[in-house]
XYZ file of C-alpha atoms in Angstrom:
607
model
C 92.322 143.087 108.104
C 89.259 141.466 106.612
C 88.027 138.007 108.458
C 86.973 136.941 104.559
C 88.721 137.494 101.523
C 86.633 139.734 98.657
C 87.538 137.317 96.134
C 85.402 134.435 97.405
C 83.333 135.202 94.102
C 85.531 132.253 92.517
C 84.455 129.476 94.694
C 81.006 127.718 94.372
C 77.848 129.911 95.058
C 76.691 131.124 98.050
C 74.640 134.106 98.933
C 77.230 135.750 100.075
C 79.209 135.604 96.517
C 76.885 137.668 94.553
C 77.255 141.047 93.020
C 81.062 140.033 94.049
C 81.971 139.758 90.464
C 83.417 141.753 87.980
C 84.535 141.806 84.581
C 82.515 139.950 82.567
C 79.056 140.966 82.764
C 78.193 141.165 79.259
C 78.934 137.744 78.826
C 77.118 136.919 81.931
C 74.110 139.044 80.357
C 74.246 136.804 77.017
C 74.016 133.313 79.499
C 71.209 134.423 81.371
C 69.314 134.826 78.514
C 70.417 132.165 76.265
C 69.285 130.111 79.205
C 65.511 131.681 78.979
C 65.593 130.602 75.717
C 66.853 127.759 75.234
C 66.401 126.068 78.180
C 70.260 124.840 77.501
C 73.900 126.303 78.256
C 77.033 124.977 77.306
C 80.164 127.316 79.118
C 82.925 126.476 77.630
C 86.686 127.901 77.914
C 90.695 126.514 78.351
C 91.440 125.373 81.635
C 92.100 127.556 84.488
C 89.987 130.130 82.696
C 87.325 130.926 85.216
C 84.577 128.654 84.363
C 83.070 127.666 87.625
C 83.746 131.029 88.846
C 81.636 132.762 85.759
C 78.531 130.288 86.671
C 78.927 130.104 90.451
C 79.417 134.041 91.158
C 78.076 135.794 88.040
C 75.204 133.385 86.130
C 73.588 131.726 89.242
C 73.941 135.611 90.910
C 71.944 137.146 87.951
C 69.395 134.657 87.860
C 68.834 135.032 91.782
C 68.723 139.214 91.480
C 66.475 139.329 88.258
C 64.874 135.563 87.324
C 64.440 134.456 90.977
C 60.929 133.348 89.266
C 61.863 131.575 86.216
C 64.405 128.728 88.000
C 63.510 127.284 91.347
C 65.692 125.089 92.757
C 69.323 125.547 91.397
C 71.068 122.268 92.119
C 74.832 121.855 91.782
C 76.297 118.569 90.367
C 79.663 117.155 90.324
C 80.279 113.023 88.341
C 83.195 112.525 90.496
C 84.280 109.242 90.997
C 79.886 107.922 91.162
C 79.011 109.668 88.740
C 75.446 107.728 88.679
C 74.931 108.139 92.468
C 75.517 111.773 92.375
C 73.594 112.578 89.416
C 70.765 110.516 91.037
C 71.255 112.711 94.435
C 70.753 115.890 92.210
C 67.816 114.648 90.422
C 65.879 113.414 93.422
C 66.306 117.180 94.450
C 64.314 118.830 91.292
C 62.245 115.145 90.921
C 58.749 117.105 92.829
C 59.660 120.573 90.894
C 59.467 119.632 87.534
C 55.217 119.893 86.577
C 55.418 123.501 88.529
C 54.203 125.609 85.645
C 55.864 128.892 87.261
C 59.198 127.782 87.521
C 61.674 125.606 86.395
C 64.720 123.513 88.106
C 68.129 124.236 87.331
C 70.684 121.572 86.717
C 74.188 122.947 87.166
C 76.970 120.207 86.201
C 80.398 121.624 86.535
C 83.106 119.947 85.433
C 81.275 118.023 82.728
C 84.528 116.765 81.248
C 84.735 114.552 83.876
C 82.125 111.894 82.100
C 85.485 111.566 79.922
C 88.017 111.394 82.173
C 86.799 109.971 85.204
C 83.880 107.927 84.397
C 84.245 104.238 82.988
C 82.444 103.357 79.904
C 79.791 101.951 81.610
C 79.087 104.471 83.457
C 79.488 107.446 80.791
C 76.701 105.100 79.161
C 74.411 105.431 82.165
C 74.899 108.949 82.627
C 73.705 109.688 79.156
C 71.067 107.491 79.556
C 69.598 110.073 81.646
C 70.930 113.434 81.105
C 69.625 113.378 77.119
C 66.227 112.927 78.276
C 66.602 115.625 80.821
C 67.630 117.907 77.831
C 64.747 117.313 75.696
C 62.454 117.733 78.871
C 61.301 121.546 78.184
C 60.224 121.430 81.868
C 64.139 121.494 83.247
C 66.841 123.841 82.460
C 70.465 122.640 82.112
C 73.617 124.224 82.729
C 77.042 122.134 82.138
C 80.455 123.936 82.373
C 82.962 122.173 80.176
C 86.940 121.996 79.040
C 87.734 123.578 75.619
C 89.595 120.506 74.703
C 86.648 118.138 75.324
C 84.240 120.347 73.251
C 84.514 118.035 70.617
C 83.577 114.930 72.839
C 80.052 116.427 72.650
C 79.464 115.518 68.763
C 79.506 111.470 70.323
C 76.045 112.231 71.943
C 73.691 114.127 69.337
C 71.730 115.848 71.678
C 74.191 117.490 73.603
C 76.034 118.477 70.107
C 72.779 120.173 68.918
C 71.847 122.108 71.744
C 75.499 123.100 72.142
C 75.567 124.594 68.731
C 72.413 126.767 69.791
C 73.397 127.843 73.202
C 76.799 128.201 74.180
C 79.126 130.962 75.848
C 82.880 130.634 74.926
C 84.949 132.406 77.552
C 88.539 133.811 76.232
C 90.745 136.002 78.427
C 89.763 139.032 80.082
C 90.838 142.170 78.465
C 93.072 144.304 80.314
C 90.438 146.609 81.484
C 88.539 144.191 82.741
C 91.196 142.638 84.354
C 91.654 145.496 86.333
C 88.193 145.779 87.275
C 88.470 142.257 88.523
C 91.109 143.002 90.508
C 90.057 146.148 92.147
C 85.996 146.498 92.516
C 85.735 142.958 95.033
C 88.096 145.297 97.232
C 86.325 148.482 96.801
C 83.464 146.834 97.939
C 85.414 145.586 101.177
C 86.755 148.921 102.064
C 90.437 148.001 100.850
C 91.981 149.866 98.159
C 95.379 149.838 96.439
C 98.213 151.567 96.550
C 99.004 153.600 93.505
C 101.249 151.435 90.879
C 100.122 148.203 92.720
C 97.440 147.273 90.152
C 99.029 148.296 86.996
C 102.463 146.085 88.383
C 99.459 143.029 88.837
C 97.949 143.614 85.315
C 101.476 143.741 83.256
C 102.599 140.476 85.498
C 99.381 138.639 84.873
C 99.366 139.248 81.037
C 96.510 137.736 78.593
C 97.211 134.112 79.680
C 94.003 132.146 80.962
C 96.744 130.441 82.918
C 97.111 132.922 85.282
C 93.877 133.567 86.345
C 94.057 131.076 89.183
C 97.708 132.167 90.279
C 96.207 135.575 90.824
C 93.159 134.545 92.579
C 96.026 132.933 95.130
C 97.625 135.886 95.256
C 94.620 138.589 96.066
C 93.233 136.296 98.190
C 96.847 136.817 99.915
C 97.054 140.420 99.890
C 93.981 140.877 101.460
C 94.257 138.278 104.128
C 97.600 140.279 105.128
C 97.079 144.135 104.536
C 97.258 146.547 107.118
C 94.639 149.361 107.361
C 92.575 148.547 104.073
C 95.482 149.290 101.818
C 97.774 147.216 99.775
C 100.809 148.716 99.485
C 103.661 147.692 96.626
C 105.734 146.210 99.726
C 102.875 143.727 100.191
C 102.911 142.626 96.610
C 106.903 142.066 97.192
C 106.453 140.399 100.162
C 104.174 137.858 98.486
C 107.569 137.407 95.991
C 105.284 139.259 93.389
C 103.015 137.729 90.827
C 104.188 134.487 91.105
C 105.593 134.584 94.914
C 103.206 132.125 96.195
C 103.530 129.687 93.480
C 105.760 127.510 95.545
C 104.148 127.210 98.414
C 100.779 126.287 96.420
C 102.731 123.823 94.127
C 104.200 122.450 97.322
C 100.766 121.932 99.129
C 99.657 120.257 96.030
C 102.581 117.676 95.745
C 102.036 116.830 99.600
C 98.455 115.788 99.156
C 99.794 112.836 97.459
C 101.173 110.039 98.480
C 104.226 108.568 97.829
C 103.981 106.342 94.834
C 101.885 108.645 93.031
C 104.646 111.331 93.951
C 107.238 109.360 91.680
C 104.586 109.142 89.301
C 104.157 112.800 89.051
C 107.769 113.176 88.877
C 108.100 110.795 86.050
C 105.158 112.968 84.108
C 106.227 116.480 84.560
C 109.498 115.789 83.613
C 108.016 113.960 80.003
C 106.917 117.386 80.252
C 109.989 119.634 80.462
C 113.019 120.385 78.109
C 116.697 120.086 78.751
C 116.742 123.809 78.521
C 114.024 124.276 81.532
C 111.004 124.787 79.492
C 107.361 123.596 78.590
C 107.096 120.234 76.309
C 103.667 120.369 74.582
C 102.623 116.410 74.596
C 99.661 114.688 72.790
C 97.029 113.045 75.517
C 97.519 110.445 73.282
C 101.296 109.866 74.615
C 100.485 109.030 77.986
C 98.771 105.837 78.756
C 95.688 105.222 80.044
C 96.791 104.726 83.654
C 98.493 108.620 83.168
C 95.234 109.813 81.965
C 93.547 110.042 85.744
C 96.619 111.498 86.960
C 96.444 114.451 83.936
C 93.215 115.340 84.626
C 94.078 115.612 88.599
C 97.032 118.229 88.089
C 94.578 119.849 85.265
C 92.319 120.656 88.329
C 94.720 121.128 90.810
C 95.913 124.180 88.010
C 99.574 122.203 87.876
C 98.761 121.178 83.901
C 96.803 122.523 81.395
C 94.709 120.825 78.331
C 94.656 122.583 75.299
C 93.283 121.671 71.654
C 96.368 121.894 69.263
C 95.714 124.144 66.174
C 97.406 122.260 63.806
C 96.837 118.767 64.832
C 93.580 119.183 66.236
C 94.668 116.733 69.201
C 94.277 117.337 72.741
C 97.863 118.745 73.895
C 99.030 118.873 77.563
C 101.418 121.345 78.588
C 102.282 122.304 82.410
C 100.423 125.821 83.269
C 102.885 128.071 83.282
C 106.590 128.919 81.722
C 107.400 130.121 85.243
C 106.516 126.725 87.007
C 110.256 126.125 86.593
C 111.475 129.032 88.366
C 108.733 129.051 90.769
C 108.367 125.570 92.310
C 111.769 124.923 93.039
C 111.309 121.472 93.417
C 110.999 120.673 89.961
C 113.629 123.275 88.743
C 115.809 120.596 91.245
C 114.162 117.528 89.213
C 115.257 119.458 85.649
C 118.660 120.459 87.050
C 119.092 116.710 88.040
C 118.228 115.145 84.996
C 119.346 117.401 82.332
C 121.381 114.580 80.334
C 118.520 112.339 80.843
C 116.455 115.024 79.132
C 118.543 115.882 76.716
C 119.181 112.064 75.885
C 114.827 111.839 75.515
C 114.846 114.815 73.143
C 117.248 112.560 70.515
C 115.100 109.615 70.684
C 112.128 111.552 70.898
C 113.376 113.720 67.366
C 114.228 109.728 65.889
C 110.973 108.560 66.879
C 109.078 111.729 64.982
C 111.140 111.005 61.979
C 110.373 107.400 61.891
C 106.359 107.893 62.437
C 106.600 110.807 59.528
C 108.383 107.957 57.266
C 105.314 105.835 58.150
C 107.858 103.501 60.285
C 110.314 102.962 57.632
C 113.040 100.716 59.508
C 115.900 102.610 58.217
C 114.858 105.142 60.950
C 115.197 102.700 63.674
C 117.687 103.569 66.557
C 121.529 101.633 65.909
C 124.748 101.504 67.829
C 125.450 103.650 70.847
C 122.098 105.274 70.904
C 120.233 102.197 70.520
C 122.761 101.058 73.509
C 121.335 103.977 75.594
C 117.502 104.015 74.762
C 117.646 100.253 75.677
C 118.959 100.871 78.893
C 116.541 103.711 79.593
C 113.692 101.406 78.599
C 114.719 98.772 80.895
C 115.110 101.457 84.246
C 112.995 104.530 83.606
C 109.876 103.252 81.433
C 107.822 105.520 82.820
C 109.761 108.536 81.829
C 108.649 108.095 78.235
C 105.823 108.617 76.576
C 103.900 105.971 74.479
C 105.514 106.951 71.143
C 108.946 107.066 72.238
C 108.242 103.842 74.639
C 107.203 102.175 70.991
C 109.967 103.018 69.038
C 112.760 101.682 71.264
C 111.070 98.408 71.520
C 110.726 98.316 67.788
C 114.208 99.249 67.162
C 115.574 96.618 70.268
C 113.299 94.114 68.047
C 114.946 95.080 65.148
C 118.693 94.810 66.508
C 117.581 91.241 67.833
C 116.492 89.708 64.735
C 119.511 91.634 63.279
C 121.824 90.057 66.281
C 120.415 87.042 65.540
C 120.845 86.724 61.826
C 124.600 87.373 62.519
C 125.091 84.775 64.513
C 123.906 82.459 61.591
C 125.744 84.202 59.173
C 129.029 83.453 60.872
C 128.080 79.702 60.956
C 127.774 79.703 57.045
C 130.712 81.909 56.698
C 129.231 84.857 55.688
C 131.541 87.386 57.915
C 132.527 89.360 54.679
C 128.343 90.333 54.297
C 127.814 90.907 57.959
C 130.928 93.318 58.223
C 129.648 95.402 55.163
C 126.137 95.320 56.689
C 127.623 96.779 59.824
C 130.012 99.272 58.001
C 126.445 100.355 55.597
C 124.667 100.869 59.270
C 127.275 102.956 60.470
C 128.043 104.825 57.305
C 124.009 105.271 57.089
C 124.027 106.533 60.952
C 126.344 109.229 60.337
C 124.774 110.566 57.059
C 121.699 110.787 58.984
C 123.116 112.432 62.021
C 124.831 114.826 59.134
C 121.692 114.960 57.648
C 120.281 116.553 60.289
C 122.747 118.987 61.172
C 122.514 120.551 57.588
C 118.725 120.196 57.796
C 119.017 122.257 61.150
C 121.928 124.904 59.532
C 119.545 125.342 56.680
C 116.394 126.503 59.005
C 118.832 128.728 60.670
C 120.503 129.993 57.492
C 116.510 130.301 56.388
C 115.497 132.278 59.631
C 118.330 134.701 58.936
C 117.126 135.244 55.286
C 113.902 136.179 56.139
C 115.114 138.367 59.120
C 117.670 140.100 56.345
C 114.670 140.504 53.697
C 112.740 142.096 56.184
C 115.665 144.435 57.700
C 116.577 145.309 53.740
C 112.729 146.376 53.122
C 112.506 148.034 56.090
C 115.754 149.713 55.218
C 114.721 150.551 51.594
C 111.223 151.798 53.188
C 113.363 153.852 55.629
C 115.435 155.093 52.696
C 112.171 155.433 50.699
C 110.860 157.948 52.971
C 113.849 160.361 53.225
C 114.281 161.046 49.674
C 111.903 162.977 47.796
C 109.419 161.344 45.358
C 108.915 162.787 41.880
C 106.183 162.107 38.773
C 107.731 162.213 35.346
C 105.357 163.267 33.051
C 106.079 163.154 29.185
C 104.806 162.296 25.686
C 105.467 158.730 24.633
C 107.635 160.005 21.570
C 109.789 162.028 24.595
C 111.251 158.889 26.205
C 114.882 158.345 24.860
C 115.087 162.132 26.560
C 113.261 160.993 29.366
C 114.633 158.544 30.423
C 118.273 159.229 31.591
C 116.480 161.892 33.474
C 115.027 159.045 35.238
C 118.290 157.312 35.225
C 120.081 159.921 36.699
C 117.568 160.892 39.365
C 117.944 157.479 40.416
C 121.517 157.319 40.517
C 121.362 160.462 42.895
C 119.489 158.959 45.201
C 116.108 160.192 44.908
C 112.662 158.145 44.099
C 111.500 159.208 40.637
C 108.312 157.885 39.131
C 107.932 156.873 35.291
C 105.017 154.778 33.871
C 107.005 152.984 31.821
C 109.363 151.484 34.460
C 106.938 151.422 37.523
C 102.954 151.288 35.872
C 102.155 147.541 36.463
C 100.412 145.512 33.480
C 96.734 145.826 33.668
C 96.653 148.696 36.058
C 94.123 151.169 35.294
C 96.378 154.313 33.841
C 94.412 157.284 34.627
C 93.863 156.123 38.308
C 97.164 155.268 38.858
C 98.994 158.510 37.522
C 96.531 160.587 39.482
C 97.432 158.653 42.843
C 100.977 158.851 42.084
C 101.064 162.629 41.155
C 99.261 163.214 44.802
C 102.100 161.249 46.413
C 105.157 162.928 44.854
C 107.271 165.944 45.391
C 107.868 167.711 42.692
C 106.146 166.848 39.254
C 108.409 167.216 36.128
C 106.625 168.124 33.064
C 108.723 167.629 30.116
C 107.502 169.714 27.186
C 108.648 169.737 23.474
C 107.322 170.580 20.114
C 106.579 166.904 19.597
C 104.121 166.422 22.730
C 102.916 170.463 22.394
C 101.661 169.334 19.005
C 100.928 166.371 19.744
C 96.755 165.792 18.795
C 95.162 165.206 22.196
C 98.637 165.446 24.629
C 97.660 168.696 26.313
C 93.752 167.719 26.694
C 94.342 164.177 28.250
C 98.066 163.840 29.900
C 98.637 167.585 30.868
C 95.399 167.733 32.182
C 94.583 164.984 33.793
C 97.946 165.662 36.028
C 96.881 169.285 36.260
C 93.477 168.212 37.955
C 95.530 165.910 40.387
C 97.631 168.981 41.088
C 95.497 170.986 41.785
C 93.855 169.015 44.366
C 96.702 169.159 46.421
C 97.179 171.758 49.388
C 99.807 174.123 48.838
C 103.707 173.680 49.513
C 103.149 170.092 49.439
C 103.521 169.235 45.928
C 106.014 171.071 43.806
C 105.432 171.647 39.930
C 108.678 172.433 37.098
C 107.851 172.874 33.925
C 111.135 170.899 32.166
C 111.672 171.932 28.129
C 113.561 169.376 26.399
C 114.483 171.875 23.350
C 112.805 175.312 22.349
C 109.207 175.564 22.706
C 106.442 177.650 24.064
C 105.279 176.811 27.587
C 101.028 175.971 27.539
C 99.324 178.872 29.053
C 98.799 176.279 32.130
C 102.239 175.942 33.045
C 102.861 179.620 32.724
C 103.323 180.506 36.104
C 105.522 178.093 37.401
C 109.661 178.616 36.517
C 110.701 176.505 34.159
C 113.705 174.565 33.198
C 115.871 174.258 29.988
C 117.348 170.652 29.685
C 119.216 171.179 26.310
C 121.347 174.138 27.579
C 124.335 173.502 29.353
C 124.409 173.186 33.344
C 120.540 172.631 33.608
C 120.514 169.686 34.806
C 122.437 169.890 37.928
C 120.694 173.716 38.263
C 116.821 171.081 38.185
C 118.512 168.850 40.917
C 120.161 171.674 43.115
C 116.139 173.321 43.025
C 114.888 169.855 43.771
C 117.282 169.196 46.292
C 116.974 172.477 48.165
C 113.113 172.616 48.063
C 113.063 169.338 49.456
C 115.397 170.321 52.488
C 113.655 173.539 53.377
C 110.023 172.014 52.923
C 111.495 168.170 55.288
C 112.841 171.595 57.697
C 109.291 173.102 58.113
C 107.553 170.047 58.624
């Protein structure tokens, strides 16, 4: 068994990290030398994505191996809670380095969100004051890894929003392949290899989500601590309860390092964070209060949360990391089990308090009766529960019943009971059409869902059906169609997917174009021929032949040609070869859709 684990490319660099990582070299290739040029690098990427990892064990690696000469020192810098003090630390390190003409000193901040959510305003203010000159200072290079969801912070400071637009990296998921090389070259390198099925089992758990990038580095870093002989064998992978195995234990650490009051609190937010049903609640930043914000960004590190940018509403959006959390740490499956009917009593006010901020706080929406009852009660003993919105909108609605309440009370002293009872009986009766409201509004979306999933099973049933009858191109003179077109009518009726310009050719399409692409995706092509089109001045020069060309380009036994005669005539010279058939004589119909019919077996039989 290895003293060290392989893996240790995704801590902070060390000269024993590099060449230790895999996977994303080209965009490690594209830093390096956006670096050269610009002097700048922004790395930016969701949380839990690999960040530190891709600077610390790939960027700082590649500048050691191949531009040793270009940046000299490389100084790592954290904000952290003295943010001024530790910047000052780093810069007294590169202070005597910067008028060396050679070389240049490299500034490394990681975890440059921080100067959002951990620094004061003061101190953000300060900090800027002296990283924007060290940007325009040619003679230092700077490197800042930062959160997807604070991307945007960087427009505030104009220097940092120009230079980002120049130079940055955007990391996204590893692709499956190089997932795989991520997982298995660190151990090649250590002399430990995998059993066979081991690392395809890893890959399908792990999946595309950036989420899951530090759950596996937990659990490699496992199966390599604890293999026997160099090999890690499907039974160690169970042992470690699989992908997610040592997700409890982790979550469990994590939840110990606090202490006890900010144990409740973290109780309070993940569960502002789960459904009744035991799943992830997406909630705006905004909707936890400024004293929740510190704690956020703690979990976000500790890989317990996760900070996304919402597509639609462009706000910041915190989710916890994984669906599987509530499986996996059993501790808060206990807190969901626990409070389910709290939960469940959160998601109605929470659905009340939407509808009231989409009505731009129209009071009608306020909360009345037994719900108000309940809400006011959870106000008064579990605050903290809720978030800012739904905090607001029970207060406003308590406010409401108050002044309501209160005007009551009046009203009986002027002998107004009569009002005051209809004013209760139009609350109720308005409570209950909204509450019906809102069960047809949810029917509908169902009833809607089911329509769309039936239009989509019908097309896919008609394209089904589509594709096992035969397709056939009716080709006639204009003067033909009363003949032609219970022909069509019939072939239709049988089942069968005939083709006639008048019927299907769309207005404005382009007529020669579109016959020739729909006679070289039929069947059979039925040419109807009578004296009328045969003498027809310019019939057998443009419509005869222009199919005939289309025919001809064809291969062999996939396209069928019949000659059909709609009364006496003489077949063109063209259409000589092929077997005609005789509509106005008795029988000939069904004898045209028995040949049809049976071609179209035999030729669906051979191929």
């Amino acid at each position: 068994m290895p003293a060290t684990s392989p893996y240790q490319g995704l801590t902070p660099y060390s000269e024993d990290t590099a060449g230790r990582f895999f996977g994303r070299e080209e965009e490690v290739t594209r830093s390096v030398q956006r670096l050269i040029d610009h002097g700048f690098l922004a790395v930016v990427g969701p949380s839990g994505i690999g960040k530190s990892s891709f600077i610390s064990a790939g960027i700082i690696p590649a500048l050691r191996a191949s531009h040793y000469s270009l940046f000299d020192p490389i100084i790592f810098c954290r904000f952290g809670v003295d943010p001024v003090a530790n910047l000052a630390t780093a810069l007294a390190c590169i202070a005597d380095r910067k008028d060396c003409q050679q070389v240049k000193p490299l500034l490394v901040i990681d975890q440059f969100e921080e100067l959002y959510t951990v620094v004061d305003s003061v101190d953000r203010e300060n900090v800027l004051h002296e990283i924007v000159p060290l940007i325009h200072d040619k003679r230092i290079a700077v490197l800042i890894a930062l959160r997807a969801d604070f991307f945007g912070r960087l427009i505030d400071t104009p220097v940092l929003a120009r230079e980002s637009e120049l130079s940055t990296i955007l990391l996204g998921p590893l692709s499956q392949a190089n997932l795989r090389r991520a997982i298995i070259e660190p151990a090649t390198d250590e002399g430990i290899s995998f059993e066979d099925g081991v690392v395809d089992r890893i890959v399908a758990d792990a999946g595309s989500d950036a989420a899951n990038l530090p759950l596996l580095q937990i659990l490699l870093f496992n199966l390599v601590k604890n293999c026997k002989d160099h090999v890690i064998t499907l039974s160690d992978y169970h042992r470690q309860g699989d992908f997610h195995g040592t997700f409890d234990q982790t979550l469990e650490g994590i939840w110990r390092s606090f202490n006890e009051s900010d144990q409740e609190r973290i109780r309070s937010l993940m569960l502002r964070l789960a459904t009744p049903e035991g799943t992830r609640r997406a909630v705006s930043l905004d909707e936890f209060s400024e004293n929740d914000h510190q704690l956020v960004n703690q979990l976000v590190a500790q890989r317990v949360l996760t900070v996304y940018q919402d597509a639609t509403s462009r706000q910041a959006t915190v989710e916890v990391v994984h669906e599987s959390i509530f499986r996996d740490w059993r501790r808060y499956a206990v807190w969901v089990e626990e409070e389910r009917e709290f939960l469940k009593l959160r998601g109605r006010i929470s659905d009340a308090a939407t509808s009231w901020t989409k009505a731009n706080h129209d009071s009608s929406y306020l909360l009345v009766g037994s719900l108000l009852s309940q809400a006011r009660e959870l106000l008064d003993s579990r605050h903290s529960y809720l978030t800012v919105l739904e905090h607001s909108f029970v207060e406003q609605s308590i406010k409401a019943s108050d002044r309501f309440s209160a005007w009551k009370m009046l009203s009986r002293g002027l002998g107004l009971a009569k009002l005051e009872k209809e004013i209760i009986e139009r609350d109720e009766r308005r409570t209950k059409i909204r509450d019906e409201l809102t069960r047809l509004e949810e029917q509908l979306r169902q009833m809607e869902n089911r329509k769309t999933q039936l239009d989509d099973q019908l097309e896919q049933n008609r394209q089904e059906l589509d594709s096992m009858a035969p397709k056939i191109f009716l080709s006639y003179a204009s003067e033909d169609f009363p003949q032609v077109k219970p022909v069509y009518d019939e072939l239709k009726q049988q089942g069968l997917c005939p083709w006639l310009d008048r019927e299907n050719l769309l207005p404005g399409v382009d007529w020669d174009r579109e016959i020739v692409r729909e006679i070289k995706q039929s069947h059979f092509v039925l040419f109807f021929l009578s004296n009328r089109s045969l003498n027809k001045r310019g019939y057998v020069q443009k419509e005869l032949r222009t199919a005939l060309r289309a025919f001809e380009e064809i291969p062999s036994g996939q396209t069928y040609l019949i000659p059909v005669r709609l009364e006496e005539c003489t077949v063109p010279v063209e259409l000589s070869k092929y077997q005609f058939a005789d509509l106005f004589r008795d029988g000939e119909f069904d004898k045209l859709l028995k040949s049809i019919l049976t071609t179209w077996a035999e030729s669906s039989a051979r191929g």
